[in-house]
XYZ file of C-alpha atoms in Angstrom:
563
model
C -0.352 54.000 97.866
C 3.678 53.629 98.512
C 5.842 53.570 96.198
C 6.815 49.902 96.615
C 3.369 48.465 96.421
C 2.749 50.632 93.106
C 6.180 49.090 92.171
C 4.973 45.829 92.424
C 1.618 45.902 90.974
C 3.883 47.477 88.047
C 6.117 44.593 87.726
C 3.216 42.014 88.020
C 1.332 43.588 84.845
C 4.492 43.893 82.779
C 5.100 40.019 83.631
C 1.195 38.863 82.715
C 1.438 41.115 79.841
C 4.672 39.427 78.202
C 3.754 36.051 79.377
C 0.277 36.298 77.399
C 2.333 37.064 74.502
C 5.126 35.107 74.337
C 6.116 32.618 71.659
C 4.034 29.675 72.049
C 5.538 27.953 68.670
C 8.431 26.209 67.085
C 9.910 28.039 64.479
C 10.758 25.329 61.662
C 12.927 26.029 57.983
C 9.361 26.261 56.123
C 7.097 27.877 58.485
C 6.202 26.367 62.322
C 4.827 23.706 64.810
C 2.990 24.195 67.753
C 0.119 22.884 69.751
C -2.985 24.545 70.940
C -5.868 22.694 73.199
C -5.332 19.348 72.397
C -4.470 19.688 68.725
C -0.763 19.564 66.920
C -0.855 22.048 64.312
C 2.244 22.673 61.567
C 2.634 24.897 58.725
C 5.253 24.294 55.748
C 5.189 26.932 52.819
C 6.190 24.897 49.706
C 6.212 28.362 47.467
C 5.453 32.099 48.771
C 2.114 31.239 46.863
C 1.327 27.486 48.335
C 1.100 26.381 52.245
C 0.763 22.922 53.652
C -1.282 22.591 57.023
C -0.857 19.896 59.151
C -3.309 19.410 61.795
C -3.457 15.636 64.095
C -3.808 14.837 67.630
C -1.872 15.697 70.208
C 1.186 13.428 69.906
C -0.231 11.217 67.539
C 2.907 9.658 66.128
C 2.694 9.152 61.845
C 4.049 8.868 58.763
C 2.732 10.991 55.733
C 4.367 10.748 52.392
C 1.881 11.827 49.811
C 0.848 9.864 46.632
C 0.022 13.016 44.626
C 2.427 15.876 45.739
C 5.920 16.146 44.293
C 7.193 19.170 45.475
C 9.356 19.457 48.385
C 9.206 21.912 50.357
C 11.820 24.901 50.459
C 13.396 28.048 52.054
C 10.373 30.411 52.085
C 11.135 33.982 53.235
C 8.956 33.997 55.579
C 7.859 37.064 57.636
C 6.899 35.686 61.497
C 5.364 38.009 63.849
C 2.981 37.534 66.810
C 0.387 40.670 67.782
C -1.448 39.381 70.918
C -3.046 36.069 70.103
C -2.625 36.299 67.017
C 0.508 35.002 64.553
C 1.018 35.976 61.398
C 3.638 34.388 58.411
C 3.883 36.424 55.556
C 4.827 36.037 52.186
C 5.327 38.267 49.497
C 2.387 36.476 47.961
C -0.101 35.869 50.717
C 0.004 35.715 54.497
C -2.157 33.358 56.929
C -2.730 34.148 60.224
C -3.544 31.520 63.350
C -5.478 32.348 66.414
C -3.679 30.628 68.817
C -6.315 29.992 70.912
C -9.119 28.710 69.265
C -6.316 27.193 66.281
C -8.525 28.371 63.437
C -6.627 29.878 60.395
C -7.451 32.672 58.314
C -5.993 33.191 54.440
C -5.486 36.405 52.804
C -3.181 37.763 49.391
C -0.624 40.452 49.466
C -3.315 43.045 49.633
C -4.877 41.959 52.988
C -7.942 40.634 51.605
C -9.456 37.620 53.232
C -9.906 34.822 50.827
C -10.783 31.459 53.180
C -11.090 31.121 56.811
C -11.623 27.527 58.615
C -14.620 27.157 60.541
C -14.202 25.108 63.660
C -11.694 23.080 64.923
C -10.503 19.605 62.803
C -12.783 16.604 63.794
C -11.048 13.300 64.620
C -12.958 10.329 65.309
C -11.534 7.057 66.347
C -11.618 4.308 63.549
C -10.519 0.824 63.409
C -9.254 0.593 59.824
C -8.980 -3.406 59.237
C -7.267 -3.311 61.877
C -5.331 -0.729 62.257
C -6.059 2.270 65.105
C -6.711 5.423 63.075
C -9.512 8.074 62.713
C -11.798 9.701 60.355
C -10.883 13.036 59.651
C -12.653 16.286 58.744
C -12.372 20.423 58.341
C -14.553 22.906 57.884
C -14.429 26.176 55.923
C -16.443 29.394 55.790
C -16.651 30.641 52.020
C -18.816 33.887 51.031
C -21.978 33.246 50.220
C -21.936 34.450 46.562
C -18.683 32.737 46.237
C -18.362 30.094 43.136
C -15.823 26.960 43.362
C -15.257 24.960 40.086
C -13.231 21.707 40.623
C -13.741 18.244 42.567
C -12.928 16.062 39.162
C -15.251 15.044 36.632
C -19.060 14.697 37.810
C -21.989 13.799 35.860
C -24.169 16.279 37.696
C -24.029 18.766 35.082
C -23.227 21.784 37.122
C -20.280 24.023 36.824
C -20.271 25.519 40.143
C -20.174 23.175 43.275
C -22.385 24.861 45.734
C -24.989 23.761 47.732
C -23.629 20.124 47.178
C -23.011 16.959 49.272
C -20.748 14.548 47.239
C -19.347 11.140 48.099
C -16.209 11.224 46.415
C -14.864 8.253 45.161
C -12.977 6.820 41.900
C -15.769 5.234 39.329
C -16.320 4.479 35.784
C -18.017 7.811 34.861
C -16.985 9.984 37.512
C -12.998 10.831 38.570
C -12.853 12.495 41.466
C -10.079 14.673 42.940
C -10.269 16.429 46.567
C -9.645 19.739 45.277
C -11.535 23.168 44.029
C -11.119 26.457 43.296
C -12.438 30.055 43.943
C -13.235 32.914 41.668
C -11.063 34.712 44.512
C -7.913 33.100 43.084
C -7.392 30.454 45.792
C -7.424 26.821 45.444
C -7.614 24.414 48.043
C -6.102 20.741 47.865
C -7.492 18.049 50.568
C -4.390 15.376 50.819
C -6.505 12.117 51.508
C -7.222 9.351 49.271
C -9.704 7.432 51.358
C -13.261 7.965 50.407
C -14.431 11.821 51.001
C -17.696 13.244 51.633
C -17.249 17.018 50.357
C -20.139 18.997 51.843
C -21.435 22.763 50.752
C -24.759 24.784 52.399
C -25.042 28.179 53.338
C -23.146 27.647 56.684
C -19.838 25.864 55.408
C -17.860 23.756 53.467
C -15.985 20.229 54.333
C -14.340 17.857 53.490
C -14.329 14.525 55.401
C -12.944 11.783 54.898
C -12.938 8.039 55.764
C -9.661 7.142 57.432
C -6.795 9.865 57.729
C -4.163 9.429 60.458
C -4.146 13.329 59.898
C -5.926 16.522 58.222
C -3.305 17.609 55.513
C -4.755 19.931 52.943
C -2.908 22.880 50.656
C -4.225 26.016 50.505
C -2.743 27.806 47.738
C -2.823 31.257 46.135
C -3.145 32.088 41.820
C -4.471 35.196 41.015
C -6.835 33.762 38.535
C -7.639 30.430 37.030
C -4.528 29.764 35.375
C -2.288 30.779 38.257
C -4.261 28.215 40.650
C -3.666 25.533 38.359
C 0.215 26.595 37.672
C 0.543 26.257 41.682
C -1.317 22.697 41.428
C 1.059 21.945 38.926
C 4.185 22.868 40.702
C 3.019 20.909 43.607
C 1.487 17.479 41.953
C 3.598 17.524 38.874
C 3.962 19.078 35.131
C 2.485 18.182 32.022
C 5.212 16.133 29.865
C 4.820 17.312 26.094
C 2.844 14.828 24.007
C 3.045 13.806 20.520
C 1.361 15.842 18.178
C -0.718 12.964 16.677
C -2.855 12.124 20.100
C -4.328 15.558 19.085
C -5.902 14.485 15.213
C -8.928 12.434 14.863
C -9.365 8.741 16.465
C -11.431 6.062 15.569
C -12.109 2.772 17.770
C -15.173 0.859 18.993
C -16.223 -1.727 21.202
C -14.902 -3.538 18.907
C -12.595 -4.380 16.209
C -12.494 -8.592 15.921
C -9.425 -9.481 14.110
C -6.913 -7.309 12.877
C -8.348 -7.328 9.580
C -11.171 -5.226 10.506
C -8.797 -2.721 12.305
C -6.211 -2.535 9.324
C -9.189 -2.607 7.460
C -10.782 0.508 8.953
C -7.604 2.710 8.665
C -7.504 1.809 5.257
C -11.111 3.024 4.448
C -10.193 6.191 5.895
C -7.351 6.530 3.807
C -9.394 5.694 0.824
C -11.621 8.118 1.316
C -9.450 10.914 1.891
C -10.705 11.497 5.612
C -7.991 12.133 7.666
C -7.433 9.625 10.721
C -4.400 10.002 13.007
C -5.416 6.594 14.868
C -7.219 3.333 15.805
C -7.512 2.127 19.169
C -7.904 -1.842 19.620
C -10.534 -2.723 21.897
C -10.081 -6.033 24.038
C -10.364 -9.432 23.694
C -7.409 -9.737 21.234
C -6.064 -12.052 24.037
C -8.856 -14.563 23.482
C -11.052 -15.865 25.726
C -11.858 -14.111 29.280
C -10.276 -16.790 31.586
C -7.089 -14.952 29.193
C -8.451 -11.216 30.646
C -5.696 -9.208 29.776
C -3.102 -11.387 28.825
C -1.058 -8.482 27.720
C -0.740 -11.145 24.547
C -1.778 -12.003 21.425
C -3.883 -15.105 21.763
C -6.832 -15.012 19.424
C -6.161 -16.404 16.302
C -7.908 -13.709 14.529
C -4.577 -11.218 15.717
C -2.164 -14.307 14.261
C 0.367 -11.633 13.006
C 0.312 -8.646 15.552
C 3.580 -7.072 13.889
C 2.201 -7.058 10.191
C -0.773 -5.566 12.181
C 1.158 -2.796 13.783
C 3.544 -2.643 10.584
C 0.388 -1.617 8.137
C -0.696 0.428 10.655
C 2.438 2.619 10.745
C 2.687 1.887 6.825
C -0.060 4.247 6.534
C 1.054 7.171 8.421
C -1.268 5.867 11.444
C -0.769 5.368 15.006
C -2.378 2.276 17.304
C -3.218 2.490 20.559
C -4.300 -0.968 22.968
C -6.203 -1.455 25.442
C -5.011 -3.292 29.252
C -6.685 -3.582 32.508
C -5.900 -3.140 35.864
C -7.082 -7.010 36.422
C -5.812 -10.406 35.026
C -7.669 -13.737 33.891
C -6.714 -17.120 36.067
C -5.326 -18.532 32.651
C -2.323 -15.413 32.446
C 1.125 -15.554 33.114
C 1.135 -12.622 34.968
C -2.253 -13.565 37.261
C 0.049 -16.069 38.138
C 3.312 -14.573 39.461
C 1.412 -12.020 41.268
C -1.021 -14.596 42.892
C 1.943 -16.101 43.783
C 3.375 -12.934 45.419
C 0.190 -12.402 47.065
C -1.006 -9.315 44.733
C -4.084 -9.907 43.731
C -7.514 -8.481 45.383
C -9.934 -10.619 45.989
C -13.451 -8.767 45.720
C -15.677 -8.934 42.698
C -14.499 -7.273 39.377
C -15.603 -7.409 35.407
C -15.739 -9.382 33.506
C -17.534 -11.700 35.932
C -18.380 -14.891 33.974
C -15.562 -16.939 32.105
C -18.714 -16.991 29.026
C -18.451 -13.972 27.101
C -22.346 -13.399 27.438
C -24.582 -10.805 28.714
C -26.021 -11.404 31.697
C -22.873 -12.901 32.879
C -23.065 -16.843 33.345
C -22.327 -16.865 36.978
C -22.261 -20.718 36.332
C -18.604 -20.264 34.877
C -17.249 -17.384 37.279
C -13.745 -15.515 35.339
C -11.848 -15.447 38.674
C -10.579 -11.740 36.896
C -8.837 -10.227 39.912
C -7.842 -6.980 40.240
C -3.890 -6.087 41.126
C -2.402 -4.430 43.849
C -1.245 -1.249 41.651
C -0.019 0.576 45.133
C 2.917 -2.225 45.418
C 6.224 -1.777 43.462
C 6.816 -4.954 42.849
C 3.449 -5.590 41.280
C 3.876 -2.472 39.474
C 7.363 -3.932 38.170
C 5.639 -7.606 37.660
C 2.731 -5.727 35.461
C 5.319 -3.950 33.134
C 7.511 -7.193 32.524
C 4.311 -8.657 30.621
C 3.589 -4.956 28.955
C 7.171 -4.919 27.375
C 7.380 -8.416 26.427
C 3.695 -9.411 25.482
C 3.145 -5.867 23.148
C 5.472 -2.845 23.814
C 7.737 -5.316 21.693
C 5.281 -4.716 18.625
C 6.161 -0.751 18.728
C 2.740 0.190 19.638
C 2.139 3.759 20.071
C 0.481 4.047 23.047
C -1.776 2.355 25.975
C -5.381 2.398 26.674
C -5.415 1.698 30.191
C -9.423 0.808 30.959
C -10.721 0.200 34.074
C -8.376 2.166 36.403
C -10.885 3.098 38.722
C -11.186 -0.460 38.938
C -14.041 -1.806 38.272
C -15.328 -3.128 41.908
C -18.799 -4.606 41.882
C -21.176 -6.369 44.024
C -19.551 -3.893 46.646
C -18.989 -5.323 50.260
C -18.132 -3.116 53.035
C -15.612 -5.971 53.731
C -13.725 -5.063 50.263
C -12.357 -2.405 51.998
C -10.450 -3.683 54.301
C -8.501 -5.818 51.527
C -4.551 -5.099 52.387
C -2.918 -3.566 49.900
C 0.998 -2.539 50.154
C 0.224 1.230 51.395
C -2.362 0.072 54.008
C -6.417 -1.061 53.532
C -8.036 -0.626 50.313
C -10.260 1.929 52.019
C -7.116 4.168 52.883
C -5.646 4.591 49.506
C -8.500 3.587 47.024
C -8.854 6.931 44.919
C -5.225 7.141 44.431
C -5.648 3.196 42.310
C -5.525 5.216 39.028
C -2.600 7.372 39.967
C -0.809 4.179 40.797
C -1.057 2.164 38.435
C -0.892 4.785 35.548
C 2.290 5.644 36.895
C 3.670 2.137 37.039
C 3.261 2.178 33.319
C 4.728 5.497 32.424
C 7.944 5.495 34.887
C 8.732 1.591 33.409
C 8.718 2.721 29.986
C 10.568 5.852 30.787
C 13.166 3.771 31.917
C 13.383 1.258 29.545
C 13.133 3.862 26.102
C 13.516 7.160 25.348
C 12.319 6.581 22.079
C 8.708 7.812 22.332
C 7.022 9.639 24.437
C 4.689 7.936 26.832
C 0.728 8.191 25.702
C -1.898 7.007 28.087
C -5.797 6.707 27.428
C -7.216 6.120 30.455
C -11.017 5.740 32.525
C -10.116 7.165 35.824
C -7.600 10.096 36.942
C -6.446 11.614 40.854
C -4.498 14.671 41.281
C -0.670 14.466 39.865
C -1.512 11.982 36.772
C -0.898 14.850 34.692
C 2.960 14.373 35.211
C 2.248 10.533 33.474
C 1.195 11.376 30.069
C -2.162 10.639 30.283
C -5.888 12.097 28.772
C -8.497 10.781 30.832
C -11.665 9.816 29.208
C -15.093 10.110 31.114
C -16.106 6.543 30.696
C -19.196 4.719 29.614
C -21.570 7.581 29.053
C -24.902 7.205 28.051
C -25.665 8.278 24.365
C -28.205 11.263 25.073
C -28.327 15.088 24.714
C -28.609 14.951 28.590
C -25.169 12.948 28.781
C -23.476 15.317 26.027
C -24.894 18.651 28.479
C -22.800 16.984 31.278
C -19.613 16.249 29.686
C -18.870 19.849 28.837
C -19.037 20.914 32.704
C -17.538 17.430 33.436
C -14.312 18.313 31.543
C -13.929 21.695 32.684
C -14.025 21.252 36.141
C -11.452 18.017 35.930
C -9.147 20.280 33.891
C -9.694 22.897 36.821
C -8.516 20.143 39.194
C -4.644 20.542 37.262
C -5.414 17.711 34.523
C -5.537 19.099 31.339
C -5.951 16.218 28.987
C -9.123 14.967 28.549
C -11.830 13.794 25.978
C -15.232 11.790 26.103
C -16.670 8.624 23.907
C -17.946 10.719 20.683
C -21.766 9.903 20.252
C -21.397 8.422 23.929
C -20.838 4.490 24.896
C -24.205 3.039 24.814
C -26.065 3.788 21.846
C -28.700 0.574 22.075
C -32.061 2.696 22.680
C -31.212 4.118 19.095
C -31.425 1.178 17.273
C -34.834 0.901 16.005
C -36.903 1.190 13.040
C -34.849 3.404 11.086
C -33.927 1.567 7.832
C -31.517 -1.747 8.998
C -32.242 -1.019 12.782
C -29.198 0.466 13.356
C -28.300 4.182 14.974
C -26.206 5.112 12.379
C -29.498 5.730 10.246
C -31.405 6.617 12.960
C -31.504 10.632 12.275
C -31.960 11.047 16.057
C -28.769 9.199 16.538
C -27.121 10.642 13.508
C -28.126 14.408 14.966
C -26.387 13.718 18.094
C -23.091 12.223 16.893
C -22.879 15.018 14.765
C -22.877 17.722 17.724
C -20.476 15.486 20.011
C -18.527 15.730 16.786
C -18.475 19.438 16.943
C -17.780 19.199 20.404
C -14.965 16.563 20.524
C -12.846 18.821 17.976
C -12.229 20.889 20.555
C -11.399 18.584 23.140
C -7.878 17.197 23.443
C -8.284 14.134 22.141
C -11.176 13.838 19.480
C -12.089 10.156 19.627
C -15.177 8.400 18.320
C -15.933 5.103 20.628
C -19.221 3.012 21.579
C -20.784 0.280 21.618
C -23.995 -0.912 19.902
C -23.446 0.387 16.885
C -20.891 1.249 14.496
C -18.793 4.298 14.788
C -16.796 4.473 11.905
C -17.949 7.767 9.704
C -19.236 5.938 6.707
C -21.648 3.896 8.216
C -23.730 6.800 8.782
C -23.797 7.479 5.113
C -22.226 8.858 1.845
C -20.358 12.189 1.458
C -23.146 14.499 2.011
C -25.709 13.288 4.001
């Protein structure tokens, strides 16, 4: 062959060679951007220990400012290198590589271990969100088979591991869900959508899909252990404020206390008997009637004198807590300057009937709407009533119910109700984060003079940062329902939320009333068995509060000293 040709055929490989390897990507401050097949892909490294991937359409032009995460991200040092198809960033934490050809990522720690892989490239399927061009969104992941993940919020299933589960998850009374879990590897991973979810898990992978997402934007983040998982959840959704040391001691409420007579009253038996009590939570209706729903105001004229109530409250060395809603009665001042500033939803919501009867009296509907929590000015609106109609009082604390909310006689219509960040359907398991925070940043900003306490029914990832212990709703009263809440809490306090307690001797207590002396559970000594154990188990919870319905919950109904 001449020396030319050989020349040539030389040159040619050396130019294929370094074309096949050349830099296909953007370099950015936090990690890079690039495009493979038909798929724009970026990387951001919040912490050497926490990455954000970005994943859309090609050119699909969006916005994305997230509801839960805080954190911005910063200058990473980041170690970039390309070896053949392959690109690696490198942390002194963890590294991820990205085949940049097929676009699937691969996660490993420091010690080149692989701890998560996607399976598959993102799927996005066109979807006409009330209106609005946009796409359901989904990802797949390959975990080991004798992996175990621990997280997703607060189920009712009763399991502690979720394998070999398909859950639809969205916001309800007795389960809070939060797109997120865990491994025993160390890794947690952090799905950025608040539209409804379907999280999938069989022996060939694990998704997440959701609803409507104009993108896939999930966190995969690295720990160690438990702990450092949840410190990295933390640093990205927000930290845990300190709270007063009384939410921790014993609380006593019930659905419920009917004039502020009976609640002074109960506090005051507690004190008499020596039986320490750190707090009593006031149920509702202490606004009156239900075309009044959450008035935010003291309109039943058995709470005449709501500072006297408060005063001998705090007069013995107890705390009050109140409960508000996320929806307003027709009759309310604020119902009507949001109505009139167009924030109210319209689909159905409890209470339904005006009658405060059971089965509601549809004949006299309550026209109780929910708010739209997502809009500032709603949020501001809702905290001008708070601060004038009972903040005023110096109550301790709020017990915000019904932050899921309450939706029933579900359309697939409701969905598309316009809220200020979009559809209903876009943003609706991020209603509790919203419109918890409302509460705590306005009373932030108007005192310093107490720390911000929320009791609240529903919880999303980064309403740890707003005070609040989530409670795990209306729970059945059975030895089944007390089994559930101890996996329940775990794996919502897993999820970065570490405050959180269930109804002691569980909501609904009905089915024990029967035959047993008066008829009433309290003497029932199945009933009395069981509220004995949640006892046990509530003391170690962060917030040890008896609640129910039923029956009485107060301690001495069940007896005297000694039974």
């Amino acid at each position: 062959m001449k020396p030319s040709l050989i020349f040539l055929l030389l040159f040619l490989t050396c130019g294929y060679t370094s074309q096949s390897i050349a830099q296909n990507y953007q370099d950015t401050q936090s990690g890079i951007r690039t495009t493979i097949g038909d798929i724009d892909i970026e990387l951001r490294f919040y912490t050497p220990s926490c990455v954000r991937i970005l994943k859309s359409p090609q050119n699909h032009q969006y916005k994305k400012e997230s509801l839960s995460v805080i954190d911005n991200n910063r200058a990473v040092n980041i170690e970039k290198r390309q070896k053949g198809d392959i690109l690696i960033l490198k942390t002194p934490s963890m590294h991820v590589t990205l085949d940049l050809i097929s676009g699937q990522m691969f996660f490993y720690n420091a010690q080149n271990k692989l701890l998560l892989k996607e399976k598959g490239k993102p799927v996005f399927t066109d979807f006409d969100d009330a209106g609005e061009k946009t796409f359901s969104v989904s990802q797949k992941f390959a975990l080991e088979k004798d992996e175990s993940i621990y997280g997703l919020g607060q189920l009712q299933n009763g399991k502690m591991k979720q394998r070999n589960l398909t859950k639809y998850l969205i916001q309800g009374n007795v389960e809070n869900v939060v797109t997120f879990f865990q491994s025993n590897k160390g890794y947690g991973v952090f799905w950025d959508n608040y539209s409804p979810t379907t999280f999938k898990d069989d022996q060939e992978e694990t998704s997440f899909s959701s609803e409507v997402g104009d993108c896939v934007d999930y966190y995969f983040m690295y720990g160690g252990n438990s702990d450092g998982v949840i410190a990295q959840m933390r640093e990205l959704t927000g930290r845990v404020p300190m709270f007063p040391l009384w939410t921790y001691g014993f609380w006593q409420s019930k659905e419920r206390y009917k004039s502020q007579d009976e609640t002074v009253g109960v506090v005051k038996k507690y004190r008499d008997l020596g039986v320490p009590l750190d707090g009593i939570i006031q149920d509702w209706q202490y606004w009156g009637h239900n075309y009044l729903w959450n008035a935010m105001d003291f309109q039943n004229p058995l709470f005449n004198d709501p500072q006297k109530m408060v005063d001998d409250i705090h007069s013995m060395n107890a705390h009050m807590i109140i409960s508000i809603w996320s929806s307003f009665g027709p009759a309310t001042k604020p119902y009507r300057e949001l109505d009139k500033n167009g924030l109210l939803f319209n689909f159905t919501t409890w209470p339904q009937s005006g009658m405060d009867t059971w089965p509601p009296n549809m004949d006299y509907p309550s026209g109780v709407r929910v708010y739209d929590a997502y809009s500032p000015k709603a949020r501001d609106i809702y905290w001008k009533y708070l601060n004038s109609g009972l903040f005023k009082y110096g109550i301790d604390g709020w017990w915000m119910d019904s932050t899921e909310p309450d939706h029933l006689d579900w359309k697939p219509e409701d969905m598309d109700t316009k809220t200020y960040l979009g559809s209903f359907r876009k943003v609706r398991n991020a209603f509790p984060l919203m419109t918890v925070g409302g509460v705590y940043d306005h009373q932030r900003a108007t005192s310093s003079n107490k720390r911000v306490f929320i009791l609240t029914r529903s919880g999303f990832a980064g309403q740890q940062r707003y005070g609040a212990n989530v409670w795990s709703g209306d729970v059945s009263s059975s030895w089944e329902s007390l089994r559930n809440q101890v996996p329940a809490g775990l794996n919502f306090s897993i999820c970065g939320l570490p405050h959180w307690n269930s109804d002691i001797g569980g909501f609904f207590a009905g089915a024990y009333n029967k035959t047993w002396n008066d008829g009433s559970a309290t003497r029932n000594p199945m009933f009395q068995e069981l509220y004995v154990r949640w006892l046990q188990f509530g003391a170690f919870n962060p917030m040890m509060r008896s609640h129910g319905t039923d029956t009485p919950r107060e301690i001495y109904h069940f007896g005297t000293k000694g039974e």
